[in-house]
Coordinates of C-alpha atoms in Angstrom, one line a residue:
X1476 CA 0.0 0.0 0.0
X1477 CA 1.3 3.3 -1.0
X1478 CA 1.8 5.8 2.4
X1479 CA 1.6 9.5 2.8
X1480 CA 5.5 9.7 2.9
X1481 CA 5.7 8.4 -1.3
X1482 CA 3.1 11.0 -1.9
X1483 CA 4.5 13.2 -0.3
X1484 CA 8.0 12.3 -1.7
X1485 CA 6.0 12.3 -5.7
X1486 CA 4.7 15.7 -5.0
X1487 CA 8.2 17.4 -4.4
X1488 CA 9.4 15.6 -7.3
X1489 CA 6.6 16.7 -9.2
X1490 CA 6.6 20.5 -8.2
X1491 CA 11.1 20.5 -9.0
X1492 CA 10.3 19.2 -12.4
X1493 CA 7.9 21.8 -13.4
X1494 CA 8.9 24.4 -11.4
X1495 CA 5.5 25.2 -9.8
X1496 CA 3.4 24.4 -7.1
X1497 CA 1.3 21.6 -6.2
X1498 CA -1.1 21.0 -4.4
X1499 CA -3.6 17.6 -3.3
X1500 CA -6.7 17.8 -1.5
X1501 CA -9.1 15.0 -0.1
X1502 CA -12.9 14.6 -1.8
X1503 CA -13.7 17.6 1.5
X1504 CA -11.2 20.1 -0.6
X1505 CA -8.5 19.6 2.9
X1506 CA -4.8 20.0 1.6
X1507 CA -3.3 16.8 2.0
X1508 CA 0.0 16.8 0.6
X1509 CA 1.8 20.1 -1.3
X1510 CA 5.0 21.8 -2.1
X1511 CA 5.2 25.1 -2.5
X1512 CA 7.2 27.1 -5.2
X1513 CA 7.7 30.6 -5.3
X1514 CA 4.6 33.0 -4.5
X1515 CA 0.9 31.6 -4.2
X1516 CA -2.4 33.0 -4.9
X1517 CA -5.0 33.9 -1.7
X1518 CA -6.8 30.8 -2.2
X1519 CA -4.4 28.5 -1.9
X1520 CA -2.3 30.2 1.2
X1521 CA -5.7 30.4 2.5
X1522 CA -6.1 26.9 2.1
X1523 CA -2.8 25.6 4.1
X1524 CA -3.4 28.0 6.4
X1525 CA -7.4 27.2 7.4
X1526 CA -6.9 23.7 6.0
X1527 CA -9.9 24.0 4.5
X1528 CA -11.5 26.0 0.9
X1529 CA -14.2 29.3 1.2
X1530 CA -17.1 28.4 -0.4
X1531 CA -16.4 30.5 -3.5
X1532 CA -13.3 28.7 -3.9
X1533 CA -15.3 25.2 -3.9
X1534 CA -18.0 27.0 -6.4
X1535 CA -15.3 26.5 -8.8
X1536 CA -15.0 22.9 -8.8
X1537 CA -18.8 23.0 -9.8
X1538 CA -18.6 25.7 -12.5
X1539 CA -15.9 23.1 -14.2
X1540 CA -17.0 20.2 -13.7
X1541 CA -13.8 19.0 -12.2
X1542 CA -15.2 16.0 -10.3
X1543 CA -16.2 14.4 -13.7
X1544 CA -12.9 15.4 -15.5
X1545 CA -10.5 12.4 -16.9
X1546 CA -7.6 14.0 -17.9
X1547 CA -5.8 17.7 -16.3
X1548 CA -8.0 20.9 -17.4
X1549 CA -6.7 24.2 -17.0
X1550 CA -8.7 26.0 -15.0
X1551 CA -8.8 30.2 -16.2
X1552 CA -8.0 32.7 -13.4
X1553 CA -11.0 33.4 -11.0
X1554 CA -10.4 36.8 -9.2
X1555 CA -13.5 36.4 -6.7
X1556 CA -11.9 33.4 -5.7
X1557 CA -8.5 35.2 -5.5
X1558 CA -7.5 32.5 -7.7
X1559 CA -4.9 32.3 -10.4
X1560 CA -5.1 30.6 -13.2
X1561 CA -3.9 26.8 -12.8
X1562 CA -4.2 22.9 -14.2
X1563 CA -6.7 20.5 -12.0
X1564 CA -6.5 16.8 -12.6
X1565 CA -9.1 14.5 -10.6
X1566 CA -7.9 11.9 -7.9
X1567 CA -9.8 8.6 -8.7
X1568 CA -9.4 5.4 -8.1
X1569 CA -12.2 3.6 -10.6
X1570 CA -15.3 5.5 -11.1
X1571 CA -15.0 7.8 -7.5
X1572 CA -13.1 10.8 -7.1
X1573 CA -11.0 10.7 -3.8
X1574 CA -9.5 14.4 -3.9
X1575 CA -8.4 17.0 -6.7
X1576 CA -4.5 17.7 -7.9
X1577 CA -4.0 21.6 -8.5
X1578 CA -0.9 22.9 -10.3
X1579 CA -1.0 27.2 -9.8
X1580 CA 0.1 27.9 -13.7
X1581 CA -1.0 31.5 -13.5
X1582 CA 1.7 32.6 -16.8
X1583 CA 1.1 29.0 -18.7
X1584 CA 4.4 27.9 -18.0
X1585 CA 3.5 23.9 -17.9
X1586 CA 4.4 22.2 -21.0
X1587 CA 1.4 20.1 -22.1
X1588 CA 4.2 17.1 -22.7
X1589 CA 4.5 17.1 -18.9
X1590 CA 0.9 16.8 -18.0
X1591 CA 1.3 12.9 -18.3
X1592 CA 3.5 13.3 -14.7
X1593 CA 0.1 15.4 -13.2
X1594 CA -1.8 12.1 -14.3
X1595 CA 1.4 9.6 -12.3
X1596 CA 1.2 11.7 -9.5
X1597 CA -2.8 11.7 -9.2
X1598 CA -2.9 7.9 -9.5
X1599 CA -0.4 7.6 -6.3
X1600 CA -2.7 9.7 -4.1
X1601 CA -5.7 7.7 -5.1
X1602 CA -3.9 4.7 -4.1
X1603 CA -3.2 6.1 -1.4
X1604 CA -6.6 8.0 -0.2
X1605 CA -8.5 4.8 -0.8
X1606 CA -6.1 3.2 1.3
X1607 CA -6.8 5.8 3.7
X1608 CA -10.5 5.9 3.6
X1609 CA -10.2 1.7 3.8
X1610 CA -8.2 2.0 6.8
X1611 CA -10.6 4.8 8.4
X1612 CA -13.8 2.6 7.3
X1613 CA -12.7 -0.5 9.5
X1614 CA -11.7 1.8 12.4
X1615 CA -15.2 3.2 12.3
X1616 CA -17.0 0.1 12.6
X1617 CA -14.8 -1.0 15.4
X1618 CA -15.7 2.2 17.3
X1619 CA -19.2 2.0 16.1
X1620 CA -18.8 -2.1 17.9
X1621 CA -16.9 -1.0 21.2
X1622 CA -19.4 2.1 21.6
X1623 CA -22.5 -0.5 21.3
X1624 CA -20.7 -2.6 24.1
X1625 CA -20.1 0.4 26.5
X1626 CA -24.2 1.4 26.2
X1627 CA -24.9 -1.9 27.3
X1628 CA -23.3 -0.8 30.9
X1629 CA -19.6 -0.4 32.2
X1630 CA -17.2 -2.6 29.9
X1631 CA -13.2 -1.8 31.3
X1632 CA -12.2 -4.2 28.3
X1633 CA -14.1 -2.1 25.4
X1634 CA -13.0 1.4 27.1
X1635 CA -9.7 0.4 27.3
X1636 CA -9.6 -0.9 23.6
X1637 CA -12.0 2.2 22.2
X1638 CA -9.0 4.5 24.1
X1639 CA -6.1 2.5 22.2
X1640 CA -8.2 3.1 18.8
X1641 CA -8.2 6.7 19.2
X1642 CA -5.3 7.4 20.7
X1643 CA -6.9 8.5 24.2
X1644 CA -5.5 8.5 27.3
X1645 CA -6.7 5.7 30.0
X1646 CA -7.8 7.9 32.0
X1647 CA -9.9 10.2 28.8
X1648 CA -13.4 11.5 30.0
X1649 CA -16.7 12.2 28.0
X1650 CA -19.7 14.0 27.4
X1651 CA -22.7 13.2 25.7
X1652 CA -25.0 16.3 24.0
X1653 CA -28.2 16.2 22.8
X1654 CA -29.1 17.3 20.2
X1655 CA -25.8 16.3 18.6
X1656 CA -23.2 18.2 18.1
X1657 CA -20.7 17.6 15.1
X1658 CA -17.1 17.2 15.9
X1659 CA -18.2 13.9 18.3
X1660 CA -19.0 10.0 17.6
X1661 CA -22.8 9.4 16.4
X1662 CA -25.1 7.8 19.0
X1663 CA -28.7 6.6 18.5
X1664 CA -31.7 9.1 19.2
X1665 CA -29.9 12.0 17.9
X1666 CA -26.9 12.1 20.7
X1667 CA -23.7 12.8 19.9
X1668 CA -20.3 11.5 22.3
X1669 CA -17.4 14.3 22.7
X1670 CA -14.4 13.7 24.2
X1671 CA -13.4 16.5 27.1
X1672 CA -9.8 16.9 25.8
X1673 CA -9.3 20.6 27.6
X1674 CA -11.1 20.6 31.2
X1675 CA -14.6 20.6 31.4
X1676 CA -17.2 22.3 29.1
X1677 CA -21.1 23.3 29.5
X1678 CA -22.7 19.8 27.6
X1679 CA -26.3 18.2 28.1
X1680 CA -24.8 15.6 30.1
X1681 CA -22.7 17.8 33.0
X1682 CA -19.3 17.1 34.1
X1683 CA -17.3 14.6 32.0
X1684 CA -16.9 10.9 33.0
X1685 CA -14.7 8.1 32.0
X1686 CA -15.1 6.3 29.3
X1687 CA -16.2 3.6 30.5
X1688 CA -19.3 5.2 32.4
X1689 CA -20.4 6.2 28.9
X1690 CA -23.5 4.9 29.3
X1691 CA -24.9 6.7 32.7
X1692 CA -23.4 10.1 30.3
X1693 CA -26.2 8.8 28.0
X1694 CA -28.9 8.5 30.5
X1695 CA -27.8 11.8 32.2
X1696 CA -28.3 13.5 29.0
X1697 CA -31.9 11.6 28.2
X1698 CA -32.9 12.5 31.6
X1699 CA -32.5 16.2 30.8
X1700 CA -34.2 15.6 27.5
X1701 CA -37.2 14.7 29.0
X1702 CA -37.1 17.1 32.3
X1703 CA -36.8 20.0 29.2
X1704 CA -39.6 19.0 27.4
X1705 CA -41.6 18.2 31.2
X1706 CA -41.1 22.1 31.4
X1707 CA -38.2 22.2 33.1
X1708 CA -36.8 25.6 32.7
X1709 CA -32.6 25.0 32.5
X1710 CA -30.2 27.2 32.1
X1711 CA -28.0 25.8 30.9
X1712 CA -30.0 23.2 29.7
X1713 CA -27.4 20.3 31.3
X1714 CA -27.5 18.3 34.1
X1715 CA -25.5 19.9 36.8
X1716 CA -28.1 22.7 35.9
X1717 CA -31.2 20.3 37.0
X1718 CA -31.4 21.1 40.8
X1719 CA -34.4 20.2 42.2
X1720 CA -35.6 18.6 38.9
X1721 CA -32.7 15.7 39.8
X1722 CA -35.5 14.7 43.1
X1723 CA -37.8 13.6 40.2
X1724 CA -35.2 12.2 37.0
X1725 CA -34.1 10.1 40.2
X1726 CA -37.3 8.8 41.7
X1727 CA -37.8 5.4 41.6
X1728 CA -40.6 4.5 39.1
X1729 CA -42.8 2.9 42.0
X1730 CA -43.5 6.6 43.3
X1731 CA -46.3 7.9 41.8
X1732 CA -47.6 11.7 41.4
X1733 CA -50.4 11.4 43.4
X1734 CA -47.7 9.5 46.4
X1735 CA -46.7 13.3 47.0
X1736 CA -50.1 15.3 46.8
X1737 CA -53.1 13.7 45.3
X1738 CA -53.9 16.9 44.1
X1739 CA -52.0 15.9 40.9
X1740 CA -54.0 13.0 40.4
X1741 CA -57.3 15.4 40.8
X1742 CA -56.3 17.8 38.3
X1743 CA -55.3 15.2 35.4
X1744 CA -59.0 14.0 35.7
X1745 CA -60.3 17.1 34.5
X1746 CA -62.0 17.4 31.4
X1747 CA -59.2 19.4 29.9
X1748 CA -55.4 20.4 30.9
X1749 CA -56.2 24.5 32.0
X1750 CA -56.7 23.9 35.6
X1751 CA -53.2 21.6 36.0
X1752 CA -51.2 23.9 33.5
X1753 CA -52.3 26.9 35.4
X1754 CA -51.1 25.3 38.6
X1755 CA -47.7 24.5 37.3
X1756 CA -47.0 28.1 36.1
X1757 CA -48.3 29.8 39.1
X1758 CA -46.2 27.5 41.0
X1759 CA -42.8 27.5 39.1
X1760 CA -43.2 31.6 39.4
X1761 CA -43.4 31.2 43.2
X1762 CA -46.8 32.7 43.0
X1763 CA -46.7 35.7 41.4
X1764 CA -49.9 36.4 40.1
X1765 CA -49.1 39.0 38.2
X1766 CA -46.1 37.3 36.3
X1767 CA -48.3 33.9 35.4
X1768 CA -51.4 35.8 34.6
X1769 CA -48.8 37.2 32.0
X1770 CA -47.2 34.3 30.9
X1771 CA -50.7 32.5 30.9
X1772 CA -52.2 35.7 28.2
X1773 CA -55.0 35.8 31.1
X1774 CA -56.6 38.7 32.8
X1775 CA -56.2 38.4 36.6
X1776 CA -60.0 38.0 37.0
X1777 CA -59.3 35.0 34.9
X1778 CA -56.6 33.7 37.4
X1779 CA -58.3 34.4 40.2
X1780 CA -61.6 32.5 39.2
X1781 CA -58.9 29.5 38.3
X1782 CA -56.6 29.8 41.5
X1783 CA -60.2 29.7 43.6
X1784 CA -61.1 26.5 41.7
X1785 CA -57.6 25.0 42.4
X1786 CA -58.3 25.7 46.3
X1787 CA -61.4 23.9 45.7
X1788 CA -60.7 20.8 44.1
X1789 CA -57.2 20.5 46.0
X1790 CA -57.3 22.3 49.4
X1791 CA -53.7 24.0 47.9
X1792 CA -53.9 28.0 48.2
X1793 CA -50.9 28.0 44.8
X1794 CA -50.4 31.8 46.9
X1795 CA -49.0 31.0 49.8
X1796 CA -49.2 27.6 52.4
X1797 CA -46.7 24.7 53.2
X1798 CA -48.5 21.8 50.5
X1799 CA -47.6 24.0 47.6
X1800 CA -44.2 22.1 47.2
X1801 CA -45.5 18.7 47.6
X1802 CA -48.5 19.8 44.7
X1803 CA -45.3 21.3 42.3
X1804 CA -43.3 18.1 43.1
X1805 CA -46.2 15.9 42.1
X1806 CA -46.9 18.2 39.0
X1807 CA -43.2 17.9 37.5
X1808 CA -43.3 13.9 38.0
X1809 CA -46.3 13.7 36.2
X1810 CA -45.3 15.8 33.4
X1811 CA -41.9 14.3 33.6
X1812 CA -43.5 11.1 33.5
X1813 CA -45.7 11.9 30.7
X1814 CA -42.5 13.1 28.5
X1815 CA -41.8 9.9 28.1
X1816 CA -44.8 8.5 26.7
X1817 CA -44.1 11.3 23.7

């Protein structure tokens, strides 16, 4: 299998022959290997620096058709791009294209007879690239296999192994966010697993943990899923930022609303969800009349009349008395437990 060092080693070659420089980039447009000779346009210092192309520089790709090419096409300056003229010959290896070879030829310098070496050089770095993307395409489905073992519950063996496949320390720590976040390893049910290289940092599932506690990083990060979209009101929206809200992610599922103030229970059997959804926002603003009457887009009459019937059907005054925690507590399980059926 061709390596990164005879590519490398082809592309100096290449650029002494013809006296210009070259440049290879991956299928994402990321330099891979170049050799630089004499001055360079914007784009391409702008693409070893950022290791990456703008988007205008990409457009160009499309406006030629490069992708499709089969042989080197020179390429007319592109001043929007800050690009000088140059030769672009396709990496493929069968019918894909792996990458793109660029030769800056802004004075048409190249001699057509050497274009044949553009093609030599081109075919290395396919070998090469598809050896790469082989390589990287086994190593993903053995993370994909030691990430399925960890979810099934604390596996030293698999976070040892998945450490050794990506060059992690032992003792490396994670975080789980959800939604996902790109930059991390794919999990089911839109999560997404980063690695906390540089101390800790605000994610859905709190502080980092080892590796091998990957899966209780994945129920922390559920948990506060479903306390969010119970109503929780997080900020951030992690779980060191749960506070009272961990008393119901961590009740055991044999407690029951109505176990902490039947007047839960009472206000689920309504014939509709105004009474209970009123209680939980006068509650959750400490009640404040004035600020839930707002937040509910009711006149106070309105709140009033509703408070009153509260009082009624549960014996809670949501203003002011000692059972208005236990009737919030029981309001957020239910809810909390309801998430879950969504």
């Amino acid at each position: 299998m061709v390596d990164q060092v005879d590519v490398q080693a082809e592309v100096d070659s290449l650029a002494a022959e013809i006296g210009l420089s070259v440049l290879i980039e991956d299928r994402a447009q990321r330099p891979v290997w170049w050799n630089t000779q004499g001055a360079v346009d914007g784009a391409r210092a702008q693409t070893i620096l950022d290791r990456h192309v703008t988007p205008v520089v990409a457009s160009v790709v499309q406006r030629f058709h490069l992708l499709e090419a089969t042989e080197p096409v020179r390429v007319p300056a592109v001043p929007e791009a800050s690009m000088w003229a140059r030769w672009c010959m396709p990496v493929r290896c069968g019918d894909r294209t792996l990458g793109l070879l660029w030769v800056l030829d802004p004075d048409g310098d190249l001699d057509e007879a050497a274009l044949p070496r553009l093609l030599e050089c081109a075919e290395l770095a396919a070998e090469a690239l598809a050896g790469s993307e082989e390589s990287e395409e086994r190593r993903h489905r053995r993370r994909e296999a030691l990430l399925e073992r960890l979810l099934l519950g604390p596996d030293e063996e698999a976070a040892r192994e998945l450490s050794q496949l990506e060059n992690l320390p032992l003792d490396a720590r994670v975080q789980v966010e959800v939604p996902a976040r790109p930059g991390g390893w794919a999990l089911a049910d839109g999560m997404s697993v980063h690695v906390a290289r540089v101390g800790a940092r605000p994610a859905t599932s709190g502080a980092p943990l080892p590796v091998v506690q990957l899966t209780e990083a994945v129920r922390r990060a559920s948990a506060v899923r479903r306390a969010v979209a119970a109503g929780a009101q997080l900020d951030p929206e992690n779980w060191d930022a749960l506070g009272a809200w961990r008393l119901i992610v961590e009740a055991p599922e044999s407690l029951e609303p109505g176990d902490l103030h039947a007047g839960a229970v009472i206000l689920a059997e309504g014939s509709n969800d105004t009474l209970m959804t009123t209680a939980r926002v006068v509650l959750d603003h400490g009640g404040e009349v004035a600020t839930a009457a707002k937040e509910l887009h009711v006149h106070r009459t309105t709140l009033y009349y509703r408070l009153d019937r509260i009082t009624e059907l549960t014996g809670v005054d949501l203003r002011s008395g000692p059972s208005r925690t236990n009737l919030q507590l029981a309001l957020w399980l239910a809810a909390y437990r309801a998430a879950a059926e969504r």
